[in-house]
CSV table of C-alpha atoms and ligand atoms in Angstrom, one decimal:
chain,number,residue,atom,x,y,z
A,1,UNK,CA,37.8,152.7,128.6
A,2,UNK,CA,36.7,149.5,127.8
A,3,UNK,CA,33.2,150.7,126.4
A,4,UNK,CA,34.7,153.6,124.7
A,5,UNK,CA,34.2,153.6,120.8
A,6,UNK,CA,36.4,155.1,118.5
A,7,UNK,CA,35.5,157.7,116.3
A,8,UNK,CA,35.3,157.6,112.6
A,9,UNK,CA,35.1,159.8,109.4
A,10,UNK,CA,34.7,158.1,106.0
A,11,UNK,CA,36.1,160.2,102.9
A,12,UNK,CA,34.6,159.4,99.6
A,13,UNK,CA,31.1,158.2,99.7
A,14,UNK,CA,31.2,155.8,96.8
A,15,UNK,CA,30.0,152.3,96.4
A,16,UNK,CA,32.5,150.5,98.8
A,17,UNK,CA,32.4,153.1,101.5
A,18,UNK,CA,28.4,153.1,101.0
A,19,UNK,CA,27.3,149.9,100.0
A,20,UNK,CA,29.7,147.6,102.8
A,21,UNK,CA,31.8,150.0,105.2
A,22,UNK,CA,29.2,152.1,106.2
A,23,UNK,CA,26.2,149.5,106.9
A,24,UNK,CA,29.2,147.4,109.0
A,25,UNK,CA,29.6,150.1,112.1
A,26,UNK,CA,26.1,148.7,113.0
A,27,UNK,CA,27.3,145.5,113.9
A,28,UNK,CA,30.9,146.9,115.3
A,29,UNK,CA,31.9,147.0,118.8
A,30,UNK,CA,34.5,149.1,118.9
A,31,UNK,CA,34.0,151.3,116.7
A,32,UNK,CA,30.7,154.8,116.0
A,33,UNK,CA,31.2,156.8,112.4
A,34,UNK,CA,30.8,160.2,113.2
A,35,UNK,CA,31.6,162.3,110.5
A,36,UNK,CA,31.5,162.3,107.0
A,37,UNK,CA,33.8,163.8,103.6
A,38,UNK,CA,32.4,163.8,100.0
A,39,UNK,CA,32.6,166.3,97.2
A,40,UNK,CA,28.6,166.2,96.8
A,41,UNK,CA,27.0,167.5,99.9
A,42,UNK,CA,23.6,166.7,99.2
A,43,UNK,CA,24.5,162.4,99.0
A,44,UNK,CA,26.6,163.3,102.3
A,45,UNK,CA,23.4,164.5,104.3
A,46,UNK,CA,21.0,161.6,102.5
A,47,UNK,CA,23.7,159.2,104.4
A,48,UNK,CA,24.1,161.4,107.7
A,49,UNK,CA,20.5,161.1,107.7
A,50,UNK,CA,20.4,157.3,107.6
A,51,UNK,CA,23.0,156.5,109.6
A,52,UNK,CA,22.6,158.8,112.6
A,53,UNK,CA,25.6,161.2,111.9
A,54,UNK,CA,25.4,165.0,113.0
A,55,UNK,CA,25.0,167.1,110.0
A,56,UNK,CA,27.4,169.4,111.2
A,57,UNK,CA,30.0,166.4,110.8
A,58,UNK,CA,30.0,167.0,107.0
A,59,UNK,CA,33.0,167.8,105.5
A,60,UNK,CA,34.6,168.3,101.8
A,61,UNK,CA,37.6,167.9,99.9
A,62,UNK,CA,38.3,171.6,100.8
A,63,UNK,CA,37.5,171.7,104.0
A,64,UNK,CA,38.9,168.3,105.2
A,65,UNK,CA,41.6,169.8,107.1
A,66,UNK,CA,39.5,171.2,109.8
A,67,UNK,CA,38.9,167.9,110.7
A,68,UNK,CA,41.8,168.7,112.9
A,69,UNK,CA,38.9,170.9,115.2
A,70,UNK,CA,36.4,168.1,115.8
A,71,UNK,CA,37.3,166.1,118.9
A,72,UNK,CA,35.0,163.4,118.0
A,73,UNK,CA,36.8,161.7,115.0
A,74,UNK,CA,39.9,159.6,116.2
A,75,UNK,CA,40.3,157.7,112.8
A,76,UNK,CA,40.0,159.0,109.4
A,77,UNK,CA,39.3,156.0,106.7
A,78,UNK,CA,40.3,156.9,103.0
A,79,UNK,CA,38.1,154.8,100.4
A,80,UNK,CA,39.1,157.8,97.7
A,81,UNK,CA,40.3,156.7,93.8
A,82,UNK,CA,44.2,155.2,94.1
A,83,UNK,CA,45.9,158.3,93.0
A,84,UNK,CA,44.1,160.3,96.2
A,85,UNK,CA,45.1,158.3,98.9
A,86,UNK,CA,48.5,159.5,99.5
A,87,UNK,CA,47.3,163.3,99.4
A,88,UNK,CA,44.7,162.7,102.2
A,89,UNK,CA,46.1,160.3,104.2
A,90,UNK,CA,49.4,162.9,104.5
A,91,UNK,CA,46.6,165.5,105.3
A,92,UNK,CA,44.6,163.3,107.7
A,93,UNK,CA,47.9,162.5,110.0
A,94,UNK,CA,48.8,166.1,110.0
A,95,UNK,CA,45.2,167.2,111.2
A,96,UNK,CA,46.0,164.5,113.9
A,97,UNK,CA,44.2,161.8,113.1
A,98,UNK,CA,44.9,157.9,112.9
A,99,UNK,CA,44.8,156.8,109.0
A,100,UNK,CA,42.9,153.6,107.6
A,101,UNK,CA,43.4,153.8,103.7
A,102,UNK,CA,41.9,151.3,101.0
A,103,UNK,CA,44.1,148.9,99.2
A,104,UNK,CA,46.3,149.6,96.9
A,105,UNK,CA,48.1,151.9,99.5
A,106,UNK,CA,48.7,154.3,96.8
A,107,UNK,CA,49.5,154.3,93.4
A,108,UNK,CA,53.7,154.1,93.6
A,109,UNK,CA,56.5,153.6,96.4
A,110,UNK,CA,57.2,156.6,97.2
A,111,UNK,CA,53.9,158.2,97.7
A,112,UNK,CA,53.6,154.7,100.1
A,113,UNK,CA,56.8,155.9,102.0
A,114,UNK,CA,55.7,159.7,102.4
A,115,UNK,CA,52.0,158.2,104.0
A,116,UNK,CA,54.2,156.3,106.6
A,117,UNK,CA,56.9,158.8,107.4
A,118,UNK,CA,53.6,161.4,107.9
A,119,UNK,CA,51.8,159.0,110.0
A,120,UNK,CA,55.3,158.4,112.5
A,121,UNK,CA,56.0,162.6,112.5
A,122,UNK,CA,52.4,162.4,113.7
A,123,UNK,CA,52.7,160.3,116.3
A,124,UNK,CA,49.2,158.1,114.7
A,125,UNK,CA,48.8,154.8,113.1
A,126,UNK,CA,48.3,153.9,109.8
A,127,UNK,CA,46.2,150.7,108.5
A,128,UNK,CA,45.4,149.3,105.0
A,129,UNK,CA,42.4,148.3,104.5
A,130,UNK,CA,43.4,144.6,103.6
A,131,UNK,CA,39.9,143.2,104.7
A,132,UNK,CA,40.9,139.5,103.8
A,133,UNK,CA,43.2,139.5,106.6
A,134,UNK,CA,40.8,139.6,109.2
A,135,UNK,CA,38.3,137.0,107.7
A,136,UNK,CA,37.6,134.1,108.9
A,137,UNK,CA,37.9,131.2,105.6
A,138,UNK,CA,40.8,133.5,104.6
A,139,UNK,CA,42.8,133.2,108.4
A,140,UNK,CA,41.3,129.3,108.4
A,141,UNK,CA,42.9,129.2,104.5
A,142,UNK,CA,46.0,130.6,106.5
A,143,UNK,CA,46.3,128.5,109.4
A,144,UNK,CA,45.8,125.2,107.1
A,145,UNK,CA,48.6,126.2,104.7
A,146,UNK,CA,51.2,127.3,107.5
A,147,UNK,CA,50.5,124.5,109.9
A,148,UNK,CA,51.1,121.6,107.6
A,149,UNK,CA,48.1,120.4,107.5
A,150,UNK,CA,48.7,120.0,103.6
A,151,UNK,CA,52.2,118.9,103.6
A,152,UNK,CA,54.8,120.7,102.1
A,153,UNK,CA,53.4,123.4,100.3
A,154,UNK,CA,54.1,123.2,96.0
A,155,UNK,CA,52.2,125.2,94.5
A,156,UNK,CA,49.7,128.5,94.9
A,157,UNK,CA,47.0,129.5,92.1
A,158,UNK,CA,45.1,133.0,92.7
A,159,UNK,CA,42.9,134.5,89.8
A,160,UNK,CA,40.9,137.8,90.5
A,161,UNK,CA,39.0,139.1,87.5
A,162,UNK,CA,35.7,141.1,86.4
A,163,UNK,CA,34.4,142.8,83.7
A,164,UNK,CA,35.8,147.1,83.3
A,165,UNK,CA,32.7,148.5,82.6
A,166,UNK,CA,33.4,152.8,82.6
A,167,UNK,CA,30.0,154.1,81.7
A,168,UNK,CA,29.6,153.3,85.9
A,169,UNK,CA,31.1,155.8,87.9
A,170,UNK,CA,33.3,152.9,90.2
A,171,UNK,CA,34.5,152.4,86.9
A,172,UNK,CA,35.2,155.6,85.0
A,173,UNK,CA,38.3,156.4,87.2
A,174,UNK,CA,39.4,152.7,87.2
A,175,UNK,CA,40.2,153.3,83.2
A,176,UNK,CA,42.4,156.3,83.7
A,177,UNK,CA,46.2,155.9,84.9
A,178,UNK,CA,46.0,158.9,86.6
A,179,UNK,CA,43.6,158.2,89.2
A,180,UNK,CA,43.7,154.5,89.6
A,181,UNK,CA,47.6,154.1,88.8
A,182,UNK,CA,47.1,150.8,86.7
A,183,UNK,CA,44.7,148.2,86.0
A,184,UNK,CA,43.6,144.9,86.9
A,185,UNK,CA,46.3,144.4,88.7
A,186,UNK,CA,46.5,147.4,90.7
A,187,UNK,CA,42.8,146.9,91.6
A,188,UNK,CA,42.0,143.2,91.7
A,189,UNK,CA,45.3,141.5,91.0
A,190,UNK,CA,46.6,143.1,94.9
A,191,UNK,CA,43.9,140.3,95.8
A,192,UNK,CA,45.9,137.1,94.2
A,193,UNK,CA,49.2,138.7,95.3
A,194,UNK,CA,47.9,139.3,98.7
A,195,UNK,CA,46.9,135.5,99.3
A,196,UNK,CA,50.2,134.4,98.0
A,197,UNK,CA,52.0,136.2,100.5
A,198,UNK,CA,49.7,135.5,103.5
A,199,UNK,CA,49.1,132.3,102.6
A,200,UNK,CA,52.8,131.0,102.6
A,201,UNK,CA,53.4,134.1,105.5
A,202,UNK,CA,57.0,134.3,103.3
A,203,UNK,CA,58.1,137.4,101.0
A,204,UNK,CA,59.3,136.7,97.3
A,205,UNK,CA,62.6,136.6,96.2
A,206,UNK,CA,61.5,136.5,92.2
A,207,UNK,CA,58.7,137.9,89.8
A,208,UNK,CA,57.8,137.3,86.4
A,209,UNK,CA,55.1,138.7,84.4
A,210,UNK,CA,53.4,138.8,80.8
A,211,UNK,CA,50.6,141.7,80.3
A,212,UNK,CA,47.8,141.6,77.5
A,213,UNK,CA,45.4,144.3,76.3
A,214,UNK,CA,42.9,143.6,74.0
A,215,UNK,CA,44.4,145.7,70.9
A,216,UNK,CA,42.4,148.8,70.2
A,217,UNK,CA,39.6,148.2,73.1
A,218,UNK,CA,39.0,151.9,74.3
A,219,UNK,CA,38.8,150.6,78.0
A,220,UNK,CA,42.4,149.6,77.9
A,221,UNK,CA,44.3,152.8,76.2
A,222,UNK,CA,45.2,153.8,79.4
A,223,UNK,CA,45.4,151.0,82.2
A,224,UNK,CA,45.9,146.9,81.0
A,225,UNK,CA,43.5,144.2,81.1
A,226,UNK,CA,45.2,141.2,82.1
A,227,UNK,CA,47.9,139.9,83.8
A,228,UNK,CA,50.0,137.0,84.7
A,229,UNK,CA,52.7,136.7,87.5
A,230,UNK,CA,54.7,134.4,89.2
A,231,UNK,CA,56.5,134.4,92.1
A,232,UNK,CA,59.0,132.6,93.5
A,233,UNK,CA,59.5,132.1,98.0
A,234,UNK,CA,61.9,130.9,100.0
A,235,UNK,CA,60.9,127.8,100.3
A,236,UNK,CA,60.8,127.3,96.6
A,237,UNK,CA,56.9,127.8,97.1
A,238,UNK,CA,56.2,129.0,93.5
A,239,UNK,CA,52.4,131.0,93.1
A,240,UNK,CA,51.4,131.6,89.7
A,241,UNK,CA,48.6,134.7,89.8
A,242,UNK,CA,46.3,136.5,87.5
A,243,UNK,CA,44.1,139.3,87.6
A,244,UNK,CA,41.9,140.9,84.8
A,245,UNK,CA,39.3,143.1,83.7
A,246,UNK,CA,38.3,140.8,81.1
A,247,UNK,CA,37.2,137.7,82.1
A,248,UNK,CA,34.4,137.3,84.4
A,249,UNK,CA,33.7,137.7,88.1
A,250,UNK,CA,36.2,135.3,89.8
A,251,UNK,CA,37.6,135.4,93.5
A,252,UNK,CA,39.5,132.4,94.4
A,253,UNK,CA,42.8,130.5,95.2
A,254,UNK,CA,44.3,127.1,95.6
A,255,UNK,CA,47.3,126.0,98.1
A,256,UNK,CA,48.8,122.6,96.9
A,257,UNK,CA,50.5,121.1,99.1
A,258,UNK,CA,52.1,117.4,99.0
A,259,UNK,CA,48.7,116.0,100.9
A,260,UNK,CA,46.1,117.8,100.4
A,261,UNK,CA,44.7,120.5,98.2
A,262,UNK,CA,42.6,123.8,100.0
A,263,UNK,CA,40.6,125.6,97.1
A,264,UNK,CA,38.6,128.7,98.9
A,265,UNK,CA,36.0,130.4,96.1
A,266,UNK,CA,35.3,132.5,96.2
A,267,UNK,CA,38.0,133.8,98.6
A,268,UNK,CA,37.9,137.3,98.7
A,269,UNK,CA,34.0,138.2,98.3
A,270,UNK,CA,32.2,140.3,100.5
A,271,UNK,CA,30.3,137.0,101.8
A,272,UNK,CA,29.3,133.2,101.0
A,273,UNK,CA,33.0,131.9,100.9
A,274,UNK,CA,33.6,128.2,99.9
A,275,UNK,CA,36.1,125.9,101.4
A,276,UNK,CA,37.4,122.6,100.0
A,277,UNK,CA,40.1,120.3,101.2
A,278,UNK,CA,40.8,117.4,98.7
A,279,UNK,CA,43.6,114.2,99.3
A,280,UNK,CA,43.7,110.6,99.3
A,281,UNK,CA,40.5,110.8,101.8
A,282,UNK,CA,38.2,112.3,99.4
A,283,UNK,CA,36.9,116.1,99.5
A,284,UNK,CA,34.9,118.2,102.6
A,285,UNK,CA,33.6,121.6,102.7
A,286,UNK,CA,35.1,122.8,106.0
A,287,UNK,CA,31.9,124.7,107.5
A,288,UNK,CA,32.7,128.1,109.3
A,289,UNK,CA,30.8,130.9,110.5
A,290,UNK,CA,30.6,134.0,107.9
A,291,UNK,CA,31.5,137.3,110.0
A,292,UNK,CA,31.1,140.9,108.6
A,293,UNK,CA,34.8,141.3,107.4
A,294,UNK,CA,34.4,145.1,106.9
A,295,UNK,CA,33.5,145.1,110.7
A,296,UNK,CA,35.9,143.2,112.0
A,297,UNK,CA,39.1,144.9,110.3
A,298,UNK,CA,37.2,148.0,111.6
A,299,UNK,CA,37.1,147.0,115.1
A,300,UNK,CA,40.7,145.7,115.0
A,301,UNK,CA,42.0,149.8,114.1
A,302,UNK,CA,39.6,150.6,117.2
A,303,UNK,CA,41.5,148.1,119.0
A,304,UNK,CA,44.9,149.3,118.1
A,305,UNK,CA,44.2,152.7,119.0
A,306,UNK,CA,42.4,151.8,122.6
A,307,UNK,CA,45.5,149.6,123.1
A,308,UNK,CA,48.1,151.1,121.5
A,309,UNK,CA,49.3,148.6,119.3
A,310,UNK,CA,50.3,148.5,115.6
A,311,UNK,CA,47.7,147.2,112.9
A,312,UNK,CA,47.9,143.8,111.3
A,313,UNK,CA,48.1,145.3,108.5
A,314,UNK,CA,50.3,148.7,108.6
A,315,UNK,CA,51.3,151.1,105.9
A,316,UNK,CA,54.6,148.6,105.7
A,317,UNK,CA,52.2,146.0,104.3
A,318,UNK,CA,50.9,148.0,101.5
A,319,UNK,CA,54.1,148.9,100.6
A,320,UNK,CA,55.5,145.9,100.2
A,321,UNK,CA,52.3,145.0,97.7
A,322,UNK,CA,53.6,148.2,95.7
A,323,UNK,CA,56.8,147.2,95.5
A,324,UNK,CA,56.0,143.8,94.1
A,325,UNK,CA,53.5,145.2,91.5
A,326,UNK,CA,55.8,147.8,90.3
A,327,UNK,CA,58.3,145.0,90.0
A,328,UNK,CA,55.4,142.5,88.2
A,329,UNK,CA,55.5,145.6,85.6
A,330,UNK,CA,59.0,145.9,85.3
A,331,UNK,CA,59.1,142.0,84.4
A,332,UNK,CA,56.0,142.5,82.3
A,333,UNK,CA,57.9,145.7,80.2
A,334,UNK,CA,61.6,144.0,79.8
A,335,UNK,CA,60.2,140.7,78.9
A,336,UNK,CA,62.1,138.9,82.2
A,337,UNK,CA,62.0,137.7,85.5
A,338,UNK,CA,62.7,140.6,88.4
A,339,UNK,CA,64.7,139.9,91.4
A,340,UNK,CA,63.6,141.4,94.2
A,341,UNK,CA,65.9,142.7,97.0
B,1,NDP,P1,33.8,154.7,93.8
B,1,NDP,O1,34.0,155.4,92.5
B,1,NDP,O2,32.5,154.0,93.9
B,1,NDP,O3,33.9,155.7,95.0
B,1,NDP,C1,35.0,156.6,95.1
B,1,NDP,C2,34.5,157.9,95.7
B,1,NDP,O4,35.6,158.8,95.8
B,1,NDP,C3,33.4,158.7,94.9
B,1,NDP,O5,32.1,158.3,95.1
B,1,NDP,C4,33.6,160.1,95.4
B,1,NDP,O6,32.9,160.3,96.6
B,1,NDP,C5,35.1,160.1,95.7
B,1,NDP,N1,36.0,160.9,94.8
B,1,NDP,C6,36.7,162.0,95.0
B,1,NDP,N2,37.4,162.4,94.0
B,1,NDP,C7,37.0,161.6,92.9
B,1,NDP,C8,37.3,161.5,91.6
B,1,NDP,N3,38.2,162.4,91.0
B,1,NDP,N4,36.8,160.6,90.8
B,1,NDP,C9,35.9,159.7,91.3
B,1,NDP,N5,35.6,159.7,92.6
B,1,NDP,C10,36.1,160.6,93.5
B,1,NDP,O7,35.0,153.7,94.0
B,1,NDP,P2,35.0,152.5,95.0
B,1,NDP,O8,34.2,152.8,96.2
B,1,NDP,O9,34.8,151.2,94.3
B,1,NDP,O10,36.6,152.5,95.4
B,1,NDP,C11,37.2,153.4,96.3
B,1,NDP,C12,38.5,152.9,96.9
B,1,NDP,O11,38.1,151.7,97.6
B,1,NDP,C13,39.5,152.4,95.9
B,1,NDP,O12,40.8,152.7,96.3
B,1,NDP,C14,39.3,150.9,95.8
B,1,NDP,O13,40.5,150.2,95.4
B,1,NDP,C15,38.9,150.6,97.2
B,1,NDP,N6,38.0,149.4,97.2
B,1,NDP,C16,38.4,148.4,98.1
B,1,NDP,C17,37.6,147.3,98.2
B,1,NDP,C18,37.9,146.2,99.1
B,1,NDP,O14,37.3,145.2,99.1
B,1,NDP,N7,38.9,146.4,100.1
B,1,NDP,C19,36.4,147.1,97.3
B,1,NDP,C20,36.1,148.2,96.5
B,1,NDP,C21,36.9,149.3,96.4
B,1,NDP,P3,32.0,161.5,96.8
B,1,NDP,O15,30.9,161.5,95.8
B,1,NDP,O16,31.4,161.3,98.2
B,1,NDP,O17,32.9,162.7,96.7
């Protein structure tokens, strides 16, 4: 048991699932892909090719349900558009498979609460794929904030923005509300909201929001730009966010606390993160050791499912992300703050 490796099948062979997921089984432990879904069959057998994966492990969009018939894949990991990910991940559990799905979870709250009731009927776990969870400046970001090591937390600032550009194909879908749900914020602005949450480990009790598109910009007619949003803990913590698609590549956050100040950027890149501590005593980078992210929030669904134990990160995790960005819109739309039950 202990050197089995779990078995996985990628759907959607786009640049995430191509460019990081797929390189990162090399370096897992746990974990062996072993099958592959994509609606173009000759990219699918390029990529078998490469990565040692039996061509008769192909699958499509049609197909995908016979998945079900291959005793090889245990895990099924949906890196599809927003829209998609409730359709296959309800799919995936019914064939009898375990469900990773990319963030957001899907693309409103109930879609999130059909993926979870499917994967309990089912008997099989369901992870989001909230890679920042499991890497290592963002859980030594964590530790600092929660262990007081800054004093009383104040204040959190999280910005997450890059430039829409749909003539690529990542970013074609990202520009229509049917696929991708929303904008910047339901792509990028997860990311600031995310760290807010984790960072203070507490759930918001208030949210307020202003939206801007750039008036008559064809890449904003259907999803928005940019947005801002506050929210309020508990502990009167207040984190004020933003996310866009027009303002360039930024990944970062800041914890203040009464002490000391933590800035990590970026925070959520792929690699090279950057972590500063500032007080009375001056400034220090705090030096850690860069681990494949992809691989490790890989392994930890490999884990679960050799241990049987629930995911970090579960389907109740996304959908508490949903929740708060539909209610970021509502407080964007009616112009005031959103309590949130
Ligand atoms: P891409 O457009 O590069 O890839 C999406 C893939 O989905 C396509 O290549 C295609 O694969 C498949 N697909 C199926 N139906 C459609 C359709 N109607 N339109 C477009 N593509 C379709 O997007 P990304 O890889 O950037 O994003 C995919 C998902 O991963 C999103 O949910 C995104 O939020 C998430 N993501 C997460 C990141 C993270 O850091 N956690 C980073 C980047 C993305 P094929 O050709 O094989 O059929």
């Amino acid at each position: 048991m202990a050197d089995k490796k779990i078995g996985w099948a990628i759907v959607g062979l786009g640049e995430f699932a191509t460019k990081q997921l797929i390189p990162a089984f090399g370096v897992c432990k746990k974990s062996k892909l072993v099958a592959l879904v994509s609606g173009h069959p000759a990219k699918a057998r390029r990529i078998a090719d490469e990565y040692g994966v039996d061509p008769q492990h192909i699958y499509n969009y049609e197909n995908y349900d016979t998945l079900r018939d291959n005793p090889e894949v245990d895990v099924i990991y949906i890196v599809l558009p927003n829209s998609l990910h409730a359709d296959f991940t309800i799919r995936g559990a019914r064939a009898g498979k375990h469900i990773m799905c990319e963030k957001p979870m899907a693309t409103n709250v109930k879609d999130c609460e059909a993926m979870i009731v499917a994967c309990q009927k089912a008997g099989k776990k369901l992870m989001i794929g909230y890679r920042a969870q499991y890497e290592p400046f963002n859980l030594k970001a964590i530790e600092l904030a929660q262990s007081g090591a800054l004093g009383k937390l104040k204040s959190i600032t999280a910005d997450h923005g890059r430039i829409l550009d749909p003539s690529k194909p990542l970013d074609k879908w990202r520009a229509q509300k049917e696929l991708a749900g929303g904008g910047s914020l339901m792509d990028i602005g997860i990311y600031s909201l995310q760290a807010a949450r984790y960072l203070t480990g507490e759930e918001p009790i208030e949210v307020s929001a202003l939206i801007h598109s750039t008036p008559n910009d064809p890449r904003f007619k259907e999803v928005e730009e940019t947005v801002h949003f506050t929210l309020r803990f508990p502990s009167g913590v207040l984190a004020n966010c933003t996310s866009s698609y027009g303002y360039h590549d930024t990944k970062r956050f800041q914890v203040f606390g009464a002490e000391k100040t933590l800035t990590l950027d970026p925070a959520t890149d792929y690699y090279e993160h950057k972590l500063i501590l500032e007080g009375e005593d001056g400034k220090q980078e705090l030096k850690i050791k860069e681990e494949n992210q992809f691989a490790l929030e890989i392994d930890h669904m490999s884990e679960c499912i050799l241990e049987n134990k629930t995911p970090k990160t579960p389907g109740e995790e996304g959908l508490q992300d949903v929740k708060l960005m539909m209610a970021i819109y509502e407080s964007a739309a009616k112009g005031k703050p959103v309590k949130i039950r």
